[in-house]
């Protein structure tokens, strides 16, 4: 199964990805996390993308596709959950062609829908674990011990791009570049939209239902 997760910055993609992966035995492939790991390791790629990401711009399509393809080849038995990719129509096109060479296609796309106005507070309050990437929010979902991850004891930090001016730019990039993909996926009949303004557990349950229904439909089509 190739499941893709869409939604503006702060809509909850990262928050939901871990439980989805555990439930459906998926490998989590988040392009933003992979790029931030390159920056932390100070690799040539990391040094190249650091300023681009800090501004809230998208990095080059070819770079991101290379990161994704490398991991899809290593794939897992249950499939892959893509978070943050594809991010524009060019990436969608490149990814379709890449999957076609493997004789597969995207199984389901879930779009987390939420008004921009709600996202500023979510993002300025977000703190992320430097070890396991789990997200907290100092206002709405604080860790038990300030600055420390509940799950692994890692240090919580604020991301460079979680500043108000950069957040506004990231949101406009999402609307200009990523939202047009959704129309294309709706035409294929694989898009499910979920109201992401609800509490985390309600959003999670809606996502579980969407995957279960898609799997049941595939089962019926095969029978
Ligand atoms: P990326 O890392 O993909 O960031 P993003 O898409 O901007 O999304 P975020 O990680 O900010 O938000 P999220 O939806 O995961 O929210 P979260 O769950 O943490 O990309 C970063 C950069 O990398 C890009 O700008 C670009 O430069 C580059 N990049 C990445 N992929 C690329 C690509 N394919 N092509 C080119 N460039 C690429 O939640 C946020 C907060 O809200 C948390 O505090 C959380 O606790 C809280 N929260 C979550 N859900 C709820 C809820 N239901 N109710 C209340 N609070 C909630």
Short mmCIF file of C-alpha atoms and ligand atoms in Angstrom, two decimals:
data_model
loop_
_atom_site.label_atom_id
_atom_site.label_comp_id
_atom_site.label_asym_id
_atom_site.label_seq_id
_atom_site.Cartn_x
_atom_site.Cartn_y
_atom_site.Cartn_z
CA UNK A 1 0.00 0.00 0.00
CA UNK A 2 1.22 3.48 -0.89
CA UNK A 3 -0.63 5.94 1.34
CA UNK A 4 0.00 9.67 0.91
CA UNK A 5 -0.81 12.27 3.54
CA UNK A 6 -1.59 15.85 2.52
CA UNK A 7 -2.36 18.93 4.55
CA UNK A 8 -1.01 22.39 5.22
CA UNK A 9 1.82 22.93 7.72
CA UNK A 10 0.49 22.15 11.19
CA UNK A 11 -2.54 20.18 10.02
CA UNK A 12 -1.33 17.13 11.97
CA UNK A 13 0.42 14.92 9.41
CA UNK A 14 3.37 14.14 11.66
CA UNK A 15 1.16 13.76 14.73
CA UNK A 16 -0.96 11.11 13.05
CA UNK A 17 1.71 9.31 11.03
CA UNK A 18 3.12 7.15 13.83
CA UNK A 19 -0.18 5.56 14.87
CA UNK A 20 -1.21 5.03 11.24
CA UNK A 21 2.08 3.27 10.54
CA UNK A 22 1.77 1.03 13.59
CA UNK A 23 -1.83 0.11 12.83
CA UNK A 24 -1.29 -0.68 9.13
CA UNK A 25 2.37 -1.84 9.23
CA UNK A 26 3.60 1.01 7.09
CA UNK A 27 7.03 2.57 6.83
CA UNK A 28 6.88 6.33 7.56
CA UNK A 29 8.63 8.34 4.89
CA UNK A 30 8.49 12.06 5.73
CA UNK A 31 10.53 14.17 3.33
CA UNK A 32 10.76 17.06 5.81
CA UNK A 33 12.17 14.73 8.50
CA UNK A 34 14.67 13.25 6.04
CA UNK A 35 15.84 16.71 5.00
CA UNK A 36 16.15 17.89 8.62
CA UNK A 37 18.24 14.77 9.40
CA UNK A 38 20.58 15.73 6.52
CA UNK A 39 20.90 19.24 8.02
CA UNK A 40 21.67 17.86 11.49
CA UNK A 41 24.31 15.53 10.05
CA UNK A 42 25.78 18.46 8.07
CA UNK A 43 25.88 16.43 4.85
CA UNK A 44 26.42 18.26 1.51
CA UNK A 45 22.68 17.94 0.85
CA UNK A 46 21.87 19.27 4.32
CA UNK A 47 24.12 22.29 3.85
CA UNK A 48 22.49 22.97 0.48
CA UNK A 49 18.89 22.86 1.74
CA UNK A 50 19.27 24.50 5.17
CA UNK A 51 18.66 28.10 4.05
CA UNK A 52 15.89 27.07 1.63
CA UNK A 53 13.95 25.31 4.39
CA UNK A 54 14.52 28.10 6.91
CA UNK A 55 12.84 30.47 4.41
CA UNK A 56 9.91 28.08 3.96
CA UNK A 57 10.62 27.46 0.26
CA UNK A 58 10.42 24.04 -1.34
CA UNK A 59 13.69 22.28 -2.14
CA UNK A 60 14.29 20.99 -5.66
CA UNK A 61 12.02 18.27 -7.03
CA UNK A 62 14.95 16.12 -8.15
CA UNK A 63 16.53 16.12 -4.66
CA UNK A 64 13.34 15.07 -2.96
CA UNK A 65 12.48 12.40 -5.50
CA UNK A 66 15.95 10.91 -5.05
CA UNK A 67 15.42 10.72 -1.26
CA UNK A 68 12.04 9.04 -1.68
CA UNK A 69 13.07 6.59 -4.38
CA UNK A 70 16.04 5.39 -2.35
CA UNK A 71 13.73 4.48 0.54
CA UNK A 72 10.93 3.01 -1.55
CA UNK A 73 13.42 0.60 -3.08
CA UNK A 74 14.32 -0.49 0.45
CA UNK A 75 10.50 -0.75 1.10
CA UNK A 76 8.73 -2.88 3.69
CA UNK A 77 6.10 -5.59 3.43
CA UNK A 78 3.14 -3.50 4.62
CA UNK A 79 3.86 -0.50 2.41
CA UNK A 80 4.80 3.13 2.79
CA UNK A 81 3.16 6.18 4.33
CA UNK A 82 4.37 9.29 2.52
CA UNK A 83 4.17 12.51 4.50
CA UNK A 84 5.07 15.74 2.69
CA UNK A 85 5.52 14.20 -0.75
CA UNK A 86 4.48 14.71 -3.52
CA UNK A 87 4.24 18.43 -2.99
CA UNK A 88 3.59 19.85 -6.44
CA UNK A 89 2.28 18.61 -9.79
CA UNK A 90 5.79 17.93 -11.09
CA UNK A 91 6.57 15.69 -8.10
CA UNK A 92 3.25 13.89 -8.58
CA UNK A 93 4.09 13.24 -12.21
CA UNK A 94 7.63 12.05 -11.43
CA UNK A 95 6.36 9.82 -8.63
CA UNK A 96 3.63 8.27 -10.80
CA UNK A 97 6.26 7.34 -13.37
CA UNK A 98 8.57 5.97 -10.70
CA UNK A 99 5.81 3.80 -9.23
CA UNK A 100 4.76 2.64 -12.71
CA UNK A 101 8.25 1.20 -13.27
CA UNK A 102 7.55 -0.99 -10.22
CA UNK A 103 4.08 -1.92 -11.49
CA UNK A 104 2.29 -0.14 -8.63
CA UNK A 105 0.34 3.08 -8.08
CA UNK A 106 -0.83 5.20 -5.16
CA UNK A 107 -3.43 3.38 -3.09
CA UNK A 108 -5.00 6.20 -1.11
CA UNK A 109 -4.45 9.91 -0.49
CA UNK A 110 -5.70 11.48 2.73
CA UNK A 111 -6.02 15.26 2.86
CA UNK A 112 -6.21 16.97 6.26
CA UNK A 113 -8.43 20.03 5.80
CA UNK A 114 -8.22 22.98 8.21
CA UNK A 115 -8.44 26.78 8.12
CA UNK A 116 -5.09 28.62 8.04
CA UNK A 117 -6.15 30.76 11.01
CA UNK A 118 -5.98 27.72 13.33
CA UNK A 119 -2.50 26.76 12.23
CA UNK A 120 -0.43 29.68 13.48
CA UNK A 121 -0.98 28.74 17.16
CA UNK A 122 -0.33 25.08 16.48
CA UNK A 123 2.98 25.82 14.77
CA UNK A 124 4.39 28.54 17.03
CA UNK A 125 3.65 26.30 20.04
CA UNK A 126 5.07 23.12 18.48
CA UNK A 127 8.13 21.45 19.97
CA UNK A 128 9.67 18.43 18.28
CA UNK A 129 11.78 15.64 19.74
CA UNK A 130 15.30 15.66 18.28
CA UNK A 131 15.51 11.86 18.71
CA UNK A 132 12.14 10.35 17.73
CA UNK A 133 10.47 13.34 15.99
CA UNK A 134 7.34 13.19 18.14
CA UNK A 135 5.49 16.53 18.18
CA UNK A 136 4.18 18.31 21.26
CA UNK A 137 2.53 21.68 21.73
CA UNK A 138 3.42 23.88 24.68
CA UNK A 139 -0.16 25.13 24.90
CA UNK A 140 -2.39 22.23 23.92
CA UNK A 141 -0.31 19.04 24.25
CA UNK A 142 2.64 19.81 26.56
CA UNK A 143 5.09 17.06 27.53
CA UNK A 144 4.95 15.79 31.13
CA UNK A 145 8.39 17.33 31.79
CA UNK A 146 9.04 20.64 30.06
CA UNK A 147 11.49 20.30 27.15
CA UNK A 148 11.70 16.48 27.37
CA UNK A 149 9.98 13.91 25.12
CA UNK A 150 7.48 11.68 26.97
CA UNK A 151 8.29 8.72 24.71
CA UNK A 152 12.07 8.59 24.50
CA UNK A 153 13.46 11.27 26.84
CA UNK A 154 14.92 13.21 23.90
CA UNK A 155 15.29 17.00 23.90
CA UNK A 156 12.38 19.03 22.49
CA UNK A 157 13.22 21.96 20.19
CA UNK A 158 11.41 24.52 18.08
CA UNK A 159 11.89 24.16 14.32
CA UNK A 160 13.65 27.00 12.45
CA UNK A 161 10.66 27.39 10.11
CA UNK A 162 8.08 27.67 12.93
CA UNK A 163 8.30 31.47 13.09
CA UNK A 164 5.25 33.54 12.16
CA UNK A 165 6.65 35.14 8.98
CA UNK A 166 7.98 31.82 7.69
CA UNK A 167 4.75 30.02 8.59
CA UNK A 168 2.77 32.47 6.43
CA UNK A 169 5.09 31.76 3.50
CA UNK A 170 4.83 27.99 3.99
CA UNK A 171 1.04 28.25 3.98
CA UNK A 172 1.04 30.23 0.75
CA UNK A 173 3.40 27.66 -0.82
CA UNK A 174 0.98 24.91 0.22
CA UNK A 175 -2.00 26.63 -1.40
CA UNK A 176 -0.11 27.54 -4.58
CA UNK A 177 1.88 24.35 -5.13
CA UNK A 178 0.38 21.45 -3.21
CA UNK A 179 -3.39 21.96 -3.26
CA UNK A 180 -3.59 21.59 -7.06
CA UNK A 181 -2.50 17.97 -6.61
CA UNK A 182 -5.68 17.21 -4.70
CA UNK A 183 -7.90 17.78 -7.75
CA UNK A 184 -5.84 15.29 -9.74
CA UNK A 185 -6.10 12.66 -6.98
CA UNK A 186 -9.86 13.23 -6.57
CA UNK A 187 -10.31 12.48 -10.28
CA UNK A 188 -8.59 9.14 -9.72
CA UNK A 189 -11.07 8.32 -6.93
CA UNK A 190 -8.36 7.85 -4.30
CA UNK A 191 -8.74 11.09 -2.31
CA UNK A 192 -10.40 11.25 1.12
CA UNK A 193 -10.69 14.62 2.89
CA UNK A 194 -10.78 14.73 6.68
CA UNK A 195 -11.66 17.64 8.95
CA UNK A 196 -8.40 18.18 10.87
CA UNK A 197 -9.74 20.87 13.20
CA UNK A 198 -11.15 18.14 15.47
CA UNK A 199 -9.31 16.62 18.44
CA UNK A 200 -6.35 14.37 17.64
CA UNK A 201 -8.13 11.08 18.49
CA UNK A 202 -11.14 11.95 16.30
CA UNK A 203 -8.88 12.78 13.36
CA UNK A 204 -6.98 9.53 13.93
CA UNK A 205 -10.18 7.45 13.96
CA UNK A 206 -11.40 9.10 10.75
CA UNK A 207 -8.07 8.23 9.12
CA UNK A 208 -8.28 4.62 10.31
CA UNK A 209 -11.79 4.36 8.81
CA UNK A 210 -10.59 5.81 5.49
CA UNK A 211 -7.80 3.22 5.21
CA UNK A 212 -10.08 0.35 6.28
CA UNK A 213 -12.70 1.36 3.70
CA UNK A 214 -10.13 1.66 0.92
CA UNK A 215 -8.69 -1.77 1.75
CA UNK A 216 -12.18 -3.28 1.80
CA UNK A 217 -12.92 -1.70 -1.60
CA UNK A 218 -9.70 -3.11 -3.06
CA UNK A 219 -10.65 -6.52 -1.64
CA UNK A 220 -14.09 -6.34 -3.32
CA UNK A 221 -12.55 -5.27 -6.64
CA UNK A 222 -10.16 -8.21 -6.55
CA UNK A 223 -12.85 -10.77 -5.64
P1 LIG B 1 7.55 19.32 6.36
O1 LIG B 1 8.43 18.81 7.42
O2 LIG B 1 6.87 18.36 5.47
O3 LIG B 1 6.55 20.33 7.04
P2 LIG B 1 5.04 20.76 6.72
O4 LIG B 1 4.38 20.09 5.57
O5 LIG B 1 5.14 22.22 6.65
O6 LIG B 1 4.25 20.19 7.89
P3 LIG B 1 4.58 20.27 9.41
O7 LIG B 1 5.58 19.22 9.76
O8 LIG B 1 4.92 21.68 9.78
O9 LIG B 1 3.15 20.01 10.03
P4 LIG B 1 2.36 18.67 10.37
O10 LIG B 1 1.16 18.63 9.49
O11 LIG B 1 3.24 17.46 10.38
O12 LIG B 1 1.88 19.05 11.84
P5 LIG B 1 2.18 18.33 13.24
O13 LIG B 1 1.59 16.97 13.25
O14 LIG B 1 3.62 18.46 13.61
O15 LIG B 1 8.37 20.31 5.39
C1 LIG B 1 9.26 21.26 5.88
C2 LIG B 1 10.09 21.83 4.73
O16 LIG B 1 10.86 20.77 4.10
C3 LIG B 1 9.30 22.45 3.58
O17 LIG B 1 8.93 23.79 3.86
C4 LIG B 1 10.32 22.33 2.43
O18 LIG B 1 11.32 23.30 2.52
C5 LIG B 1 10.95 20.97 2.69
N1 LIG B 1 10.24 19.86 2.02
C6 LIG B 1 9.65 18.79 2.63
N2 LIG B 1 9.10 17.97 1.71
C7 LIG B 1 9.35 18.54 0.51
C8 LIG B 1 9.02 18.18 -0.84
N3 LIG B 1 8.32 17.05 -1.11
N4 LIG B 1 9.44 18.99 -1.84
C9 LIG B 1 10.15 20.10 -1.59
N5 LIG B 1 10.48 20.53 -0.34
C10 LIG B 1 10.09 19.74 0.70
O19 LIG B 1 1.28 19.25 14.22
C11 LIG B 1 1.61 20.61 14.44
C12 LIG B 1 1.24 21.00 15.88
O20 LIG B 1 -0.18 20.90 16.03
C13 LIG B 1 1.85 20.10 16.95
O21 LIG B 1 2.20 20.93 18.04
C14 LIG B 1 0.71 19.14 17.34
O22 LIG B 1 0.80 18.74 18.71
C15 LIG B 1 -0.52 20.00 17.09
N6 LIG B 1 -1.68 19.23 16.63
C16 LIG B 1 -1.70 18.27 15.66
N7 LIG B 1 -2.94 17.80 15.47
C17 LIG B 1 -3.76 18.50 16.32
C18 LIG B 1 -5.17 18.48 16.57
N8 LIG B 1 -6.00 17.65 15.93
N9 LIG B 1 -5.65 19.33 17.51
C19 LIG B 1 -4.83 20.20 18.17
N10 LIG B 1 -3.47 20.25 17.97
C20 LIG B 1 -2.94 19.41 17.06
#
